[in-house]
Amino acid sequence: MVGAGMIGAIHRRAAALAGARITGVLASTPARSARVAEEWAVPAYPSLDALLDDDSVDVVHICSPNATHAPYALRALDAGKHVVCEKPLAVSVADAERMAETARRSGLVAAVPFVYRYHPLVREIRARRIDGEFGGWHLIHGSYLQDWMLSPQASGWRVDPVAGGPSRAFADIGSHWCDLVEWVSGERFAEVTASMSVAVDKRPAAGAGTFAADSSDGEPSAGAEPSASEEYMDVRTEDCAALLLRTASGVLASTTVSQVSAGRKNRLWFELDGARASAVFDQENPETIWLGGEDGARVVSRDPGRGSAEQRRLSVLPPGHPQGYAQCFEAFVADAYAAIGGDRPEGLPTFDDGLRAARITEAVLRSSRNGSWTEV
């Protein structure tokens, strides 16, 4: 495990549940590595070299800040290790292309945790789309809203484009929305016109530039009130983004992305409106989906005894016993390990999907600068 923040702990738990033996952890400093190693009851690696030289390591989970993903993943692949790398895959398209090409040449499993694909009812909508239930799409729309950057005191390495990359809100969560909607709908976004905004123009600078090998990758706390002497930095990455998109087949789509929407903790929501029927999914209420038809609408609940094969496969708890994000992550890691064992699990997101997200992010950034429709 490279990185020991919130998402590193989630990777570690999912890996253990999938049957892995955790060989060790590498965090941002030797002291932090030692502290986390004691908490996890595993060894601490003194360096990335030591980790990659360990012949007992089959797969490396990279959960460190965004700017480290490319160098760490490329070195791990070159060392013959399978890789599970957090998103965004890289902070530039060029780096993402090198990573995807290296993974393809190596024949190793290289996966990216676009884990919302693993909600059972997301699989149900996708299966119904493949069966033709909805007809051709007329409109795609939705949003991904959070509030963890609402406080002017919230900060961290993500705010620094050197560590986090040139996009924050969109690369972090908008990429999830686009990946999920493309995968479920079967459409591919071909062009975009986008606008971005910064809601808080200065944030505390403390710690923003630290990105050795650690990550919170989620909703870091705002921390204590800054002292009068604390330095602030100008915010150069977006808090909000609004996108209008067109798919390769001409379907119009829109989405809004925000990390400053009060009360919204992790609301990924989409609606797919087809010629015969519509479907709605809300990640904060993942046990049901809304299906609309001209004669009315109904709500379908997750049920391991009904629905598509993939919905049943991923429904690991009985009806009425809520599943959520944790089970998605566990299923993703289990599928990655199954792929290492030679299986071909449906929907496993790979470095090619990470590259796709990097290309969409670059198009969004270009469009927000030039104010025009931009090809993906």
Short mmCIF file of C-alpha atoms in Angstrom, two decimals:
data_model
loop_
_atom_site.label_atom_id
_atom_site.label_comp_id
_atom_site.label_asym_id
_atom_site.label_seq_id
_atom_site.Cartn_x
_atom_site.Cartn_y
_atom_site.Cartn_z
CA MET A 1 0.00 0.00 0.00
CA VAL A 2 1.48 3.33 -1.12
CA GLY A 3 -0.38 6.03 0.77
CA ALA A 4 -2.02 5.72 4.17
CA GLY A 5 -4.80 8.28 4.27
CA MET A 6 -8.54 7.68 4.16
CA ILE A 7 -8.54 6.01 0.75
CA GLY A 8 -5.44 3.97 1.57
CA ALA A 9 -7.28 2.51 4.56
CA ILE A 10 -10.24 1.65 2.31
CA HIS A 11 -7.92 -0.07 -0.18
CA ARG A 12 -6.29 -1.98 2.64
CA ARG A 13 -9.62 -3.22 4.02
CA ALA A 14 -10.91 -4.27 0.60
CA ALA A 15 -7.64 -6.06 -0.19
CA ALA A 16 -7.77 -7.98 3.08
CA LEU A 17 -11.39 -8.98 2.50
CA ALA A 18 -10.43 -10.21 -0.97
CA GLY A 19 -7.87 -12.53 0.62
CA ALA A 20 -4.68 -10.53 0.15
CA ARG A 21 -1.81 -10.52 2.60
CA ILE A 22 -0.72 -6.91 3.11
CA THR A 23 3.08 -7.01 2.86
CA GLY A 24 3.59 -3.44 4.08
CA VAL A 25 2.81 0.26 3.80
CA LEU A 26 4.71 3.29 2.53
CA ALA A 27 3.39 6.65 3.70
CA SER A 28 4.57 10.24 3.33
CA THR A 29 7.38 10.06 5.89
CA PRO A 30 9.24 7.28 7.72
CA ALA A 31 7.55 8.33 10.96
CA ARG A 32 4.08 8.15 9.43
CA SER A 33 4.90 4.84 7.74
CA ALA A 34 5.95 3.42 11.12
CA ARG A 35 2.83 4.76 12.84
CA VAL A 36 0.42 3.38 10.24
CA ALA A 37 2.32 0.08 10.06
CA GLU A 38 1.77 -0.35 13.79
CA GLU A 39 -1.94 0.48 13.45
CA TRP A 40 -2.36 -1.96 10.57
CA ALA A 41 -0.08 -4.62 12.09
CA VAL A 42 2.05 -4.78 8.94
CA PRO A 43 5.68 -3.86 8.15
CA ALA A 44 6.67 -0.35 7.05
CA TYR A 45 8.62 0.04 3.82
CA PRO A 46 11.51 2.53 4.07
CA SER A 47 11.23 3.52 0.39
CA LEU A 48 9.49 2.78 -2.89
CA ASP A 49 12.65 0.97 -4.02
CA ALA A 50 12.36 -1.39 -1.07
CA LEU A 51 8.71 -2.05 -1.83
CA LEU A 52 9.36 -2.79 -5.50
CA ASP A 53 12.35 -4.99 -4.66
CA ASP A 54 10.13 -7.17 -2.44
CA ASP A 55 9.54 -10.34 -4.45
CA SER A 56 6.55 -11.24 -2.29
CA VAL A 57 4.60 -8.25 -3.63
CA ASP A 58 2.21 -9.18 -6.46
CA VAL A 59 0.18 -5.97 -6.64
CA VAL A 60 0.83 -2.37 -5.61
CA HIS A 61 -2.06 -0.13 -4.54
CA ILE A 62 -1.17 3.52 -5.25
CA CYS A 63 -3.19 5.82 -2.99
CA SER A 64 -0.84 8.79 -2.93
CA PRO A 65 -1.45 12.33 -4.27
CA ASN A 66 -2.25 12.75 -7.95
CA ALA A 67 1.15 13.98 -9.17
CA THR A 68 2.80 10.79 -7.89
CA HIS A 69 0.52 8.38 -9.73
CA ALA A 70 2.41 8.31 -13.03
CA PRO A 71 5.97 7.87 -11.71
CA TYR A 72 4.93 5.34 -9.07
CA ALA A 73 2.69 3.27 -11.36
CA LEU A 74 5.22 3.21 -14.20
CA ARG A 75 7.94 2.02 -11.84
CA ALA A 76 5.65 -0.64 -10.39
CA LEU A 77 4.70 -1.94 -13.83
CA ASP A 78 8.35 -1.97 -14.91
CA ALA A 79 9.07 -4.03 -11.78
CA GLY A 80 6.50 -6.61 -12.89
CA LYS A 81 3.84 -5.69 -10.34
CA HIS A 82 0.12 -5.49 -11.00
CA VAL A 83 -1.21 -2.02 -10.10
CA VAL A 84 -4.36 -0.57 -8.63
CA CYS A 85 -3.96 3.21 -8.97
CA GLU A 86 -6.27 5.86 -7.61
CA LYS A 87 -7.92 8.37 -9.90
CA PRO A 88 -7.27 10.68 -11.56
CA LEU A 89 -4.83 8.32 -13.23
CA ALA A 90 -2.45 11.19 -14.00
CA VAL A 91 -2.32 14.98 -14.01
CA SER A 92 -1.75 15.14 -17.79
CA VAL A 93 -2.95 13.23 -20.83
CA ALA A 94 0.65 12.53 -21.86
CA ASP A 95 1.34 10.79 -18.54
CA ALA A 96 -1.93 8.86 -18.71
CA GLU A 97 -1.08 7.72 -22.25
CA ARG A 98 2.31 6.42 -21.08
CA MET A 99 0.68 4.59 -18.20
CA ALA A 100 -2.02 2.96 -20.34
CA GLU A 101 0.48 1.96 -23.04
CA THR A 102 2.91 0.53 -20.48
CA ALA A 103 0.08 -1.47 -18.89
CA ARG A 104 -1.03 -2.84 -22.27
CA ARG A 105 2.51 -3.87 -23.21
CA SER A 106 3.17 -5.48 -19.85
CA GLY A 107 0.15 -7.76 -19.84
CA LEU A 108 -0.27 -6.93 -16.16
CA VAL A 109 -3.55 -5.95 -14.54
CA ALA A 110 -3.75 -2.17 -14.12
CA ALA A 111 -7.03 -1.03 -12.59
CA VAL A 112 -8.53 2.33 -11.58
CA PRO A 113 -11.22 2.49 -8.87
CA PHE A 114 -14.18 3.95 -10.70
CA VAL A 115 -16.08 2.00 -8.08
CA TYR A 116 -19.55 3.45 -8.64
CA ARG A 117 -19.80 0.94 -11.48
CA TYR A 118 -20.12 -1.64 -8.71
CA HIS A 119 -23.46 -0.53 -7.29
CA PRO A 120 -25.76 -3.47 -8.06
CA LEU A 121 -28.53 -1.24 -9.36
CA VAL A 122 -26.11 0.58 -11.66
CA ARG A 123 -25.52 -2.84 -13.22
CA GLU A 124 -29.29 -3.30 -13.40
CA ILE A 125 -29.78 -0.08 -15.41
CA ARG A 126 -26.92 -1.04 -17.73
CA ALA A 127 -28.38 -4.51 -18.32
CA ARG A 128 -31.79 -3.04 -19.10
CA ARG A 129 -30.15 -0.62 -21.55
CA ILE A 130 -28.38 -3.49 -23.30
CA ASP A 131 -31.73 -5.35 -23.49
CA GLY A 132 -33.26 -2.30 -25.23
CA GLU A 133 -35.72 -1.36 -22.51
CA PHE A 134 -35.13 2.38 -22.74
CA GLY A 135 -34.81 2.84 -26.50
CA GLY A 136 -32.45 5.41 -27.94
CA TRP A 137 -31.39 8.16 -25.58
CA HIS A 138 -32.92 11.62 -25.93
CA LEU A 139 -31.16 13.34 -23.03
CA ILE A 140 -28.57 12.64 -20.31
CA HIS A 141 -28.24 14.89 -17.26
CA GLY A 142 -27.12 14.92 -13.66
CA SER A 143 -24.69 16.25 -11.09
CA TYR A 144 -22.04 15.34 -8.56
CA LEU A 145 -22.18 17.57 -5.49
CA GLN A 146 -20.11 17.65 -2.29
CA ASP A 147 -19.52 20.24 0.43
CA TRP A 148 -16.14 19.29 1.94
CA MET A 149 -14.48 22.42 0.52
CA LEU A 150 -17.25 24.79 1.66
CA SER A 151 -15.28 26.23 4.56
CA PRO A 152 -12.71 28.88 3.58
CA GLN A 153 -10.34 27.06 5.98
CA ALA A 154 -10.55 23.74 4.09
CA SER A 155 -7.33 23.10 2.22
CA GLY A 156 -4.67 20.48 1.54
CA TRP A 157 -2.51 19.17 -1.27
CA ARG A 158 -5.47 18.91 -3.66
CA VAL A 159 -5.70 22.71 -3.84
CA ASP A 160 -2.11 22.96 -5.09
CA PRO A 161 -1.98 22.22 -8.85
CA VAL A 162 1.61 20.99 -8.46
CA ALA A 163 0.40 18.13 -6.27
CA GLY A 164 -3.19 17.74 -7.39
CA GLY A 165 -3.07 18.71 -11.05
CA PRO A 166 -4.67 21.56 -13.01
CA SER A 167 -8.23 20.42 -12.23
CA ARG A 168 -9.60 19.68 -8.78
CA ALA A 169 -13.38 19.29 -8.60
CA PHE A 170 -13.84 17.90 -12.09
CA ALA A 171 -10.80 15.62 -12.09
CA ASP A 172 -11.70 14.34 -8.63
CA ILE A 173 -15.45 13.75 -8.93
CA GLY A 174 -16.62 14.90 -12.36
CA SER A 175 -14.46 12.14 -13.81
CA HIS A 176 -16.51 9.63 -11.78
CA TRP A 177 -19.76 11.00 -13.21
CA CYS A 178 -18.55 10.87 -16.80
CA ASP A 179 -17.09 7.37 -16.45
CA LEU A 180 -20.27 6.02 -14.86
CA VAL A 181 -22.67 7.64 -17.31
CA GLU A 182 -20.67 6.57 -20.37
CA TRP A 183 -20.43 2.99 -19.08
CA VAL A 184 -24.10 2.70 -18.14
CA SER A 185 -25.56 4.50 -21.16
CA GLY A 186 -23.21 3.12 -23.81
CA GLU A 187 -22.69 6.66 -25.12
CA ARG A 188 -19.31 8.38 -25.54
CA PHE A 189 -18.89 12.09 -25.00
CA ALA A 190 -17.44 13.62 -28.17
CA GLU A 191 -17.39 17.34 -27.37
CA VAL A 192 -17.95 19.65 -24.45
CA THR A 193 -18.42 23.27 -23.58
CA ALA A 194 -17.58 23.99 -19.95
CA SER A 195 -17.25 26.77 -17.42
CA MET A 196 -15.46 26.60 -14.08
CA SER A 197 -15.48 28.83 -11.02
CA VAL A 198 -13.53 29.33 -7.81
CA ALA A 199 -15.81 29.99 -4.84
CA VAL A 200 -13.06 30.60 -2.29
CA ASP A 201 -10.12 32.46 -3.80
CA LYS A 202 -7.65 31.99 -0.92
CA ARG A 203 -7.10 29.00 1.34
CA PRO A 204 -4.52 28.08 4.01
CA ALA A 205 -1.25 27.07 2.40
CA ALA A 206 -0.08 24.73 5.18
CA GLY A 207 0.57 21.24 3.88
CA ALA A 208 -0.73 21.91 0.39
CA GLY A 209 2.60 21.18 -1.24
CA THR A 210 3.30 17.93 0.61
CA PHE A 211 2.83 14.94 -1.67
CA ALA A 212 5.53 12.39 -1.04
CA ALA A 213 3.45 9.25 -0.61
CA ASP A 214 0.31 9.94 1.35
CA SER A 215 -3.29 10.84 0.60
CA SER A 216 -6.59 11.47 2.26
CA ASP A 217 -8.32 11.21 -1.14
CA GLY A 218 -11.79 12.15 -0.10
CA GLU A 219 -13.16 14.67 2.33
CA PRO A 220 -10.26 15.94 4.46
CA SER A 221 -11.25 17.92 7.51
CA ALA A 222 -10.93 21.67 7.36
CA GLY A 223 -8.63 21.63 10.35
CA ALA A 224 -8.26 24.22 13.05
CA GLU A 225 -8.80 27.91 12.58
CA PRO A 226 -5.65 29.37 11.06
CA SER A 227 -3.46 31.53 13.20
CA ALA A 228 -2.93 35.17 12.30
CA SER A 229 0.52 34.28 10.99
CA GLU A 230 -0.59 31.36 8.80
CA GLU A 231 0.11 31.80 5.12
CA TYR A 232 -2.64 31.68 2.52
CA MET A 233 -2.34 30.73 -1.14
CA ASP A 234 -4.31 31.83 -4.16
CA VAL A 235 -6.66 29.07 -5.26
CA ARG A 236 -6.01 28.10 -8.88
CA THR A 237 -8.17 24.98 -9.15
CA GLU A 238 -11.94 25.01 -9.50
CA ASP A 239 -14.57 24.52 -6.81
CA CYS A 240 -17.39 24.20 -9.39
CA ALA A 241 -17.85 23.21 -13.01
CA ALA A 242 -20.85 23.26 -15.35
CA LEU A 243 -20.73 21.19 -18.54
CA LEU A 244 -22.81 20.85 -21.67
CA LEU A 245 -21.80 17.79 -23.66
CA ARG A 246 -22.69 16.03 -26.91
CA THR A 247 -22.10 12.34 -27.50
CA ALA A 248 -20.73 10.77 -30.66
CA SER A 249 -24.29 9.81 -31.66
CA GLY A 250 -25.58 13.34 -31.05
CA VAL A 251 -27.23 12.94 -27.65
CA LEU A 252 -27.19 16.11 -25.54
CA ALA A 253 -25.96 15.86 -21.95
CA SER A 254 -25.28 18.17 -19.03
CA THR A 255 -23.78 17.90 -15.57
CA THR A 256 -22.89 20.16 -12.65
CA VAL A 257 -19.94 19.44 -10.37
CA SER A 258 -19.33 21.14 -7.03
CA GLN A 259 -17.29 20.68 -3.86
CA VAL A 260 -18.95 23.66 -2.13
CA SER A 261 -22.67 22.72 -2.10
CA ALA A 262 -23.74 22.87 1.54
CA GLY A 263 -25.31 19.68 2.84
CA ARG A 264 -24.34 17.57 -0.17
CA LYS A 265 -21.86 15.01 1.08
CA ASN A 266 -21.39 12.72 -1.92
CA ARG A 267 -24.38 13.08 -4.23
CA LEU A 268 -23.63 11.55 -7.60
CA TRP A 269 -26.95 11.61 -9.48
CA PHE A 270 -27.85 10.92 -13.10
CA GLU A 271 -30.96 10.60 -15.26
CA LEU A 272 -31.02 8.86 -18.63
CA ASP A 273 -34.09 9.77 -20.70
CA GLY A 274 -34.84 7.35 -23.53
CA ALA A 275 -37.40 7.05 -26.31
CA ARG A 276 -39.38 4.45 -24.34
CA ALA A 277 -38.31 4.87 -20.70
CA SER A 278 -36.06 6.77 -18.30
CA ALA A 279 -33.80 5.76 -15.41
CA VAL A 280 -32.50 7.64 -12.38
CA PHE A 281 -29.71 6.65 -9.97
CA ASP A 282 -28.68 8.52 -6.81
CA GLN A 283 -25.43 7.33 -5.18
CA GLU A 284 -26.56 8.53 -1.75
CA ASN A 285 -29.66 6.32 -2.06
CA PRO A 286 -28.22 3.35 -3.94
CA GLU A 287 -30.73 0.72 -2.81
CA THR A 288 -33.37 1.92 -5.25
CA ILE A 289 -33.62 3.26 -8.80
CA TRP A 290 -36.42 5.22 -10.42
CA LEU A 291 -37.72 3.93 -13.75
CA GLY A 292 -40.08 6.14 -15.71
CA GLY A 293 -42.42 5.34 -18.59
CA GLU A 294 -45.09 7.26 -20.47
CA ASP A 295 -47.78 5.54 -18.42
CA GLY A 296 -46.16 6.25 -15.04
CA ALA A 297 -43.11 5.54 -12.93
CA ARG A 298 -41.94 2.95 -10.41
CA VAL A 299 -39.17 2.42 -7.92
CA VAL A 300 -37.12 -0.78 -8.12
CA SER A 301 -35.22 -2.02 -5.07
CA ARG A 302 -32.01 -4.01 -4.98
CA ASP A 303 -32.78 -7.71 -4.67
CA PRO A 304 -30.28 -10.58 -5.04
CA GLY A 305 -33.15 -12.84 -6.12
CA ARG A 306 -34.32 -10.68 -9.02
CA GLY A 307 -33.03 -8.69 -11.96
CA SER A 308 -29.88 -8.97 -14.03
CA ALA A 309 -27.11 -11.46 -13.39
CA GLU A 310 -24.62 -8.74 -12.47
CA GLN A 311 -27.08 -7.07 -10.08
CA ARG A 312 -27.55 -10.43 -8.35
CA ARG A 313 -23.79 -11.14 -8.30
CA LEU A 314 -22.99 -7.86 -6.58
CA SER A 315 -25.91 -8.02 -4.13
CA VAL A 316 -24.06 -9.57 -1.21
CA LEU A 317 -26.65 -8.66 1.44
CA PRO A 318 -30.37 -9.54 1.61
CA PRO A 319 -33.01 -6.99 0.58
CA GLY A 320 -33.53 -4.31 3.22
CA HIS A 321 -29.94 -4.60 4.48
CA PRO A 322 -28.36 -1.55 2.80
CA GLN A 323 -25.24 -1.86 0.71
CA GLY A 324 -23.15 1.13 -0.26
CA TYR A 325 -19.75 2.54 -1.15
CA ALA A 326 -17.76 0.08 0.96
CA GLN A 327 -19.27 -2.92 -0.81
CA CYS A 328 -18.58 -1.28 -4.19
CA PHE A 329 -14.92 -0.89 -3.30
CA GLU A 330 -14.70 -4.44 -2.01
CA ALA A 331 -16.24 -5.79 -5.21
CA PHE A 332 -13.89 -3.71 -7.37
CA VAL A 333 -10.76 -4.98 -5.59
CA ALA A 334 -12.07 -8.55 -5.67
CA ASP A 335 -12.61 -8.24 -9.44
CA ALA A 336 -9.11 -6.77 -9.91
CA TYR A 337 -7.62 -9.73 -8.07
CA ALA A 338 -9.81 -12.13 -10.07
CA ALA A 339 -8.40 -10.56 -13.23
CA ILE A 340 -4.88 -11.14 -11.89
CA GLY A 341 -5.91 -14.78 -11.52
CA GLY A 342 -6.97 -14.93 -15.18
CA ASP A 343 -10.68 -14.09 -15.04
CA ARG A 344 -12.30 -11.39 -17.16
CA PRO A 345 -14.80 -9.69 -14.83
CA GLU A 346 -17.38 -7.48 -16.50
CA GLY A 347 -16.88 -3.76 -16.09
CA LEU A 348 -13.48 -3.77 -14.38
CA PRO A 349 -12.15 -0.22 -14.96
CA THR A 350 -8.60 -0.23 -16.27
CA PHE A 351 -5.87 2.28 -17.12
CA ASP A 352 -7.59 2.73 -20.49
CA ASP A 353 -10.61 4.07 -18.60
CA GLY A 354 -8.29 6.29 -16.56
CA LEU A 355 -6.83 7.61 -19.82
CA ARG A 356 -10.35 8.28 -21.11
CA ALA A 357 -11.07 10.35 -17.98
CA ALA A 358 -7.82 12.29 -18.44
CA ARG A 359 -8.81 13.18 -22.01
CA ILE A 360 -12.25 14.39 -20.92
CA THR A 361 -10.67 16.44 -18.13
CA GLU A 362 -8.24 18.06 -20.58
CA ALA A 363 -11.13 18.92 -22.92
CA VAL A 364 -13.08 20.46 -20.03
CA LEU A 365 -10.08 22.60 -19.06
CA ARG A 366 -9.50 23.73 -22.66
CA SER A 367 -13.17 24.59 -23.14
CA SER A 368 -13.29 26.56 -19.89
CA ARG A 369 -10.35 28.64 -21.16
CA ASN A 370 -11.48 29.21 -24.74
CA GLY A 371 -15.24 29.39 -24.10
CA SER A 372 -16.19 27.18 -27.04
CA TRP A 373 -17.19 23.65 -27.94
CA THR A 374 -14.11 21.44 -27.65
CA GLU A 375 -13.52 17.93 -28.93
CA VAL A 376 -12.68 15.23 -26.39
#
